[in-house]
Amino acid sequence: MRNTAPEFNATLPAVNEMTAWNSVLNRDSAADDDLFYGVTTTRIYCRPSCPSRRPKRENITFFSSTEAAERAGFRACKRCTPDRPKSPSVAIQRARDYIDEHAGDLDERITLSLLSEHAGLSPYHLQRKFKQTVGLTPAQYIRARKSEKLKTELRKGETVSRASFGAGYGSSSRAYEDAATRLGMTPATYKRGGAGSQIDYVMTKTSLGTLLVGATERGVCFVTLGDTQRDVEDALESEYPAAARRRIGSAEGELHAWVQAVVVAVEGDRTPTEVPIDVQASAFRWKVWRELQKIPLGETRSYTEVAAAIGSPRAVRAVASACANNRVALLIPCHRVIRQSGDLGGYRWGLDRKKRLLEKERAAE
């Protein structure tokens, strides 16, 4: 019979085995670079933060390096891969995969503690690394995934109640609360493709072409520039195909003030303020857009600088995507974001307009 008693480990003369065992019990990721444990019954060695089930204490022996573990006849665990450089992105991907798989489960509440166990990171490190990598906290990412699932279920033709429960909401009322900030409309309205929502719009001539500003009763939902009135009306119809769209010849009241604010922005005089916006967007995109609104008139930032400013330095592509999907440009000045090299990059209304916008703003400083 094989002797399964723990082996004396001369490679750890300065480590208290009780301390090492506590690190394993607590899945202490801070000890991952200096401590490894081998399971004598399986001949597999792991990092302390490994998400696998904890073996019995009497079946564990400790090592200070992967080389020592392998010399003793142990092979690397396939879950925590201790023989490879530790990468937070791997742990974060495990957490994301778990959320993607279970976000719609009503029977399971996804807690930070549960995610940290599956990721192999402490709750503190998971929260920090997840936000750095994804651009959202785990809780925000869970809400975003539920919202996306809700949209998918509604598009399939499910009732609001069934779609809400299928997306992991405990009730339809919770889905309606979340939709207020994520769908830009109620789930029932979204299910009808926007039918029932009213968009009033105004067109006017500017130095950069024909401007169209569309708004709901809650605020501006669409801004576009084009060469002709047909161009900008087609763009509005493409964005809101099922909404009731009404052209206003001479805007009054709030709509007039909102249109004038956008016209001022087109001419580069100042950045619009106090204009309400009613658009569909994730928490991450709103985070990017709010950062764009902080860029002073006449100045620019690179996509990399914006990503760093919102605390997500690796999310450069996601920042670029948020800029590309900005449906209220000028109110959210994505034209002030350029490439790291200094090149203008892309712009939904053409690089010539982007260049002229920046020139106007610099001249107005």
XYZ file of C-alpha atoms in Angstrom:
365
model
C 0.000 0.000 0.000
C 1.255 3.490 -0.830
C 2.269 5.572 2.141
C 0.064 8.713 2.034
C 1.539 10.396 5.079
C 2.845 13.917 4.483
C 6.454 14.067 3.403
C 9.021 16.089 5.337
C 9.764 19.131 3.192
C 13.264 20.440 3.704
C 12.622 23.221 1.162
C 10.579 25.196 3.693
C 12.801 25.539 6.769
C 11.661 29.104 7.496
C 7.929 28.565 6.951
C 5.599 27.625 9.732
C 3.412 24.811 8.400
C 0.428 26.093 10.361
C 0.799 29.446 8.568
C 1.106 27.649 5.241
C -1.997 25.568 5.957
C -3.966 28.704 6.860
C -2.930 30.213 3.524
C -4.347 27.153 1.773
C -7.563 27.190 3.810
C -8.084 30.907 3.101
C -7.065 30.613 -0.580
C -4.574 33.389 0.052
C -3.510 34.635 -3.407
C -0.800 36.781 -1.797
C 1.099 33.542 -1.029
C 0.815 32.133 -4.557
C 4.335 33.080 -5.643
C 6.167 31.594 -2.653
C 4.107 28.637 -1.518
C 2.776 25.502 -3.195
C 1.079 22.477 -1.754
C 1.114 18.913 -3.011
C -1.665 16.386 -2.451
C -0.090 13.032 -1.734
C -3.176 11.028 -2.731
C -3.301 12.496 -6.263
C 0.366 13.553 -6.682
C -0.828 16.987 -7.880
C 0.515 20.307 -6.608
C -1.367 23.627 -6.491
C -1.177 27.270 -5.524
C -2.824 28.268 -2.202
C -5.560 30.124 -4.125
C -6.534 27.116 -6.256
C -10.373 26.927 -6.483
C -10.406 23.125 -6.193
C -11.822 21.430 -3.097
C -9.463 21.518 -0.139
C -7.854 18.118 0.667
C -7.396 16.790 4.174
C -4.485 18.292 6.090
C -2.822 14.906 6.534
C -2.618 14.496 2.742
C -0.761 17.760 2.103
C 2.916 18.619 1.891
C 4.322 22.090 1.212
C 6.942 23.380 -1.244
C 8.590 26.730 -1.795
C 8.955 26.288 -5.576
C 7.459 24.405 -8.493
C 10.825 22.780 -9.119
C 10.827 21.276 -5.625
C 7.294 19.948 -6.088
C 8.150 18.341 -9.416
C 11.379 16.826 -8.064
C 9.228 15.171 -5.411
C 7.118 13.557 -8.131
C 4.117 15.910 -8.199
C 2.542 17.243 -11.405
C 0.964 20.681 -11.886
C -2.758 21.223 -11.315
C -4.657 22.005 -14.516
C -7.004 24.444 -12.756
C -4.560 26.845 -11.110
C -1.595 26.041 -13.447
C 1.118 26.671 -10.816
C 3.837 25.827 -13.347
C 2.954 28.919 -15.392
C 3.395 32.595 -14.553
C 0.404 33.774 -12.589
C -1.839 35.987 -14.694
C -4.693 37.956 -13.116
C -6.425 37.883 -16.503
C -6.838 34.111 -16.250
C -8.506 34.425 -12.860
C -10.697 37.271 -14.104
C -11.729 35.225 -17.128
C -12.787 32.405 -14.798
C -14.936 34.893 -12.868
C -16.442 36.293 -16.076
C -17.180 32.815 -17.386
C -18.958 31.940 -14.148
C -21.075 35.112 -14.314
C -21.892 34.514 -17.987
C -23.052 30.995 -17.177
C -25.005 31.723 -13.992
C -26.229 35.349 -14.234
C -29.686 34.157 -15.273
C -30.068 31.605 -12.457
C -32.714 32.658 -9.963
C -31.677 29.898 -7.578
C -28.108 31.135 -7.198
C -27.010 34.484 -5.828
C -23.606 35.385 -7.236
C -21.639 36.939 -4.407
C -18.124 38.358 -4.426
C -17.109 35.565 -2.065
C -18.448 32.932 -4.453
C -16.659 34.515 -7.414
C -13.383 34.778 -5.522
C -13.550 31.058 -4.785
C -13.985 30.216 -8.469
C -11.373 32.754 -9.617
C -8.759 31.751 -7.070
C -8.280 35.331 -5.871
C -9.166 36.966 -2.594
C -12.380 39.084 -2.714
C -10.304 42.280 -2.441
C -7.959 41.353 -5.298
C -10.820 40.066 -7.449
C -12.774 43.299 -7.050
C -9.740 45.420 -7.924
C -8.421 43.286 -10.806
C -11.882 42.699 -12.278
C -12.541 46.430 -12.502
C -9.096 47.072 -13.996
C -9.572 44.395 -16.654
C -13.275 44.630 -17.496
C -13.981 48.266 -16.663
C -16.849 47.308 -14.349
C -17.083 45.905 -10.852
C -18.337 42.305 -10.634
C -21.725 43.591 -9.431
C -22.008 45.993 -12.385
C -21.010 43.231 -14.791
C -23.681 40.927 -13.350
C -26.343 43.621 -13.852
C -25.120 44.243 -17.403
C -25.323 40.536 -18.269
C -28.847 40.315 -16.848
C -29.847 43.331 -18.917
C -28.416 41.761 -22.069
C -30.249 38.502 -21.309
C -33.469 40.455 -20.826
C -33.075 42.079 -24.242
C -32.405 38.716 -25.870
C -35.479 37.127 -24.275
C -37.685 40.044 -25.304
C -36.440 39.857 -28.900
C -37.420 36.165 -28.940
C -40.997 37.207 -28.272
C -41.191 36.201 -24.608
C -43.627 38.032 -22.356
C -42.136 40.641 -20.050
C -42.720 38.397 -17.026
C -41.069 35.349 -18.588
C -38.206 37.411 -20.001
C -37.618 39.004 -16.593
C -37.411 35.673 -14.792
C -35.399 34.132 -17.638
C -32.839 36.919 -17.260
C -32.468 36.240 -13.540
C -34.646 39.020 -12.136
C -36.680 38.077 -9.094
C -39.667 40.025 -10.392
C -40.828 42.124 -13.330
C -40.590 45.240 -11.173
C -36.845 44.669 -10.705
C -36.445 44.399 -14.475
C -38.345 47.667 -14.971
C -36.127 49.412 -12.408
C -32.970 48.210 -14.178
C -34.356 49.082 -17.605
C -34.770 52.708 -16.596
C -30.999 53.142 -16.859
C -30.021 50.379 -19.297
C -32.691 50.143 -21.960
C -33.644 53.803 -22.118
C -37.264 52.590 -22.186
C -39.422 50.054 -20.395
C -39.046 46.352 -21.255
C -42.499 46.356 -22.858
C -41.575 49.259 -25.123
C -38.256 47.657 -26.000
C -40.057 44.393 -26.852
C -42.074 46.339 -29.435
C -38.899 47.684 -31.038
C -39.414 51.142 -29.578
C -43.006 51.358 -30.792
C -45.002 53.741 -28.665
C -42.117 56.099 -27.934
C -42.359 59.592 -29.394
C -39.314 61.343 -30.868
C -39.583 64.962 -31.925
C -36.749 66.226 -34.093
C -35.461 69.468 -35.536
C -33.190 70.005 -38.550
C -31.112 73.093 -39.131
C -28.164 74.228 -41.253
C -24.726 74.637 -39.679
C -21.204 75.304 -40.932
C -20.589 71.547 -40.863
C -23.715 70.500 -42.734
C -27.299 69.652 -41.846
C -27.829 69.019 -38.144
C -30.634 66.852 -36.735
C -31.438 66.750 -33.040
C -34.010 64.225 -31.833
C -35.491 64.084 -28.346
C -37.996 62.210 -26.210
C -39.822 63.783 -23.321
C -36.862 62.759 -21.129
C -34.076 64.368 -23.154
C -31.977 64.281 -26.331
C -31.758 60.772 -27.782
C -30.047 61.387 -31.140
C -27.711 63.906 -32.765
C -26.324 63.616 -36.272
C -24.730 65.665 -39.051
C -25.020 64.997 -42.772
C -24.845 66.524 -46.208
C -28.610 66.594 -46.786
C -31.867 66.474 -44.852
C -32.528 63.024 -46.302
C -29.205 61.763 -44.935
C -29.929 62.787 -41.356
C -33.564 61.639 -41.416
C -32.478 58.227 -42.728
C -29.960 58.005 -39.882
C -32.689 58.729 -37.320
C -35.019 56.125 -38.852
C -32.234 53.538 -38.858
C -31.562 54.111 -35.157
C -35.221 54.199 -34.056
C -37.183 52.279 -36.741
C -40.308 51.589 -34.678
C -40.616 54.896 -32.841
C -43.079 57.607 -33.790
C -40.939 60.342 -35.319
C -42.265 63.876 -35.764
C -40.423 66.748 -37.381
C -40.819 70.069 -35.580
C -40.443 73.065 -37.841
C -39.863 75.619 -35.125
C -38.905 74.189 -31.757
C -40.040 75.901 -28.600
C -39.416 75.493 -24.897
C -36.980 72.821 -23.756
C -36.445 71.307 -27.212
C -35.494 74.714 -28.608
C -32.954 75.194 -25.812
C -31.490 71.723 -26.395
C -31.135 72.306 -30.145
C -29.454 75.660 -29.584
C -26.984 74.039 -27.190
C -25.983 71.517 -29.865
C -25.671 74.259 -32.521
C -23.334 76.171 -30.212
C -21.236 73.011 -29.860
C -21.077 72.564 -33.648
C -19.693 76.078 -34.010
C -17.104 75.350 -31.316
C -18.094 78.130 -28.958
C -18.521 76.062 -25.800
C -19.363 72.624 -24.448
C -23.112 72.073 -23.889
C -24.119 71.676 -20.264
C -27.346 70.864 -18.483
C -28.824 69.069 -21.503
C -30.594 65.842 -20.446
C -29.689 62.736 -22.448
C -31.973 59.747 -23.038
C -30.000 56.922 -24.663
C -29.446 53.193 -24.151
C -25.996 52.372 -22.785
C -24.135 50.089 -20.411
C -22.614 51.321 -17.174
C -19.165 51.156 -18.768
C -20.145 53.323 -21.734
C -21.677 55.916 -19.473
C -18.467 55.924 -17.476
C -16.482 56.629 -20.654
C -18.914 59.286 -21.827
C -18.828 61.151 -18.526
C -15.047 61.213 -18.788
C -15.296 62.670 -22.312
C -17.511 65.444 -20.977
C -14.675 66.427 -18.625
C -12.233 67.131 -21.485
C -11.890 70.936 -21.718
C -12.862 72.840 -24.859
C -10.047 72.783 -27.423
C -8.150 69.918 -25.765
C -7.827 66.251 -26.727
C -7.107 62.959 -24.994
C -5.959 59.636 -26.406
C -8.042 56.490 -26.054
C -5.301 55.202 -23.746
C -5.523 58.290 -21.533
C -9.302 57.990 -21.262
C -9.009 54.311 -20.328
C -6.498 55.193 -17.603
C -8.657 58.065 -16.344
C -11.632 55.778 -15.720
C -9.447 53.257 -13.900
C -9.423 50.662 -16.710
C -6.030 51.084 -18.447
C -6.411 47.850 -20.416
C -9.846 48.723 -21.784
C -8.586 50.868 -24.683
C -10.629 49.016 -27.304
C -13.738 49.217 -25.163
C -13.214 52.980 -24.862
C -12.943 53.243 -28.650
C -16.158 51.222 -28.984
C -17.947 53.535 -26.553
C -16.884 56.509 -28.672
C -18.027 54.804 -31.880
C -21.441 54.035 -30.377
C -22.077 57.545 -29.104
C -25.501 58.535 -30.493
C -25.439 62.034 -29.020
C -22.057 63.236 -30.245
C -21.277 66.891 -29.497
C -23.248 66.628 -26.239
C -20.731 63.872 -25.477
C -17.598 65.182 -27.273
C -16.049 62.004 -28.699
C -14.335 64.170 -31.329
C -11.861 65.159 -28.588
C -10.481 61.617 -28.414
C -7.602 60.796 -30.758
C -4.976 58.107 -31.189
C -1.864 57.900 -29.025
C 0.221 58.829 -32.083
C -1.647 62.110 -32.493
C -3.618 60.951 -35.530
C -7.279 61.882 -35.443
C -8.495 58.287 -35.679
C -12.089 57.671 -36.782
C -15.240 59.771 -36.589
C -18.823 58.864 -37.496
C -19.263 62.043 -39.570
C -15.875 61.957 -41.303
C -12.397 63.092 -40.337
C -12.823 66.451 -42.065
C -15.646 67.380 -39.687
C -13.639 66.114 -36.702
C -10.665 68.240 -37.725
C -12.830 71.341 -38.241
C -14.579 70.858 -34.901
C -11.257 70.784 -33.080
C -9.985 73.800 -35.013
C -13.119 75.780 -34.103
C -12.781 74.898 -30.431
C -9.103 75.845 -30.304
C -9.863 79.160 -31.983
C -12.569 79.876 -29.412
C -10.317 79.294 -26.364
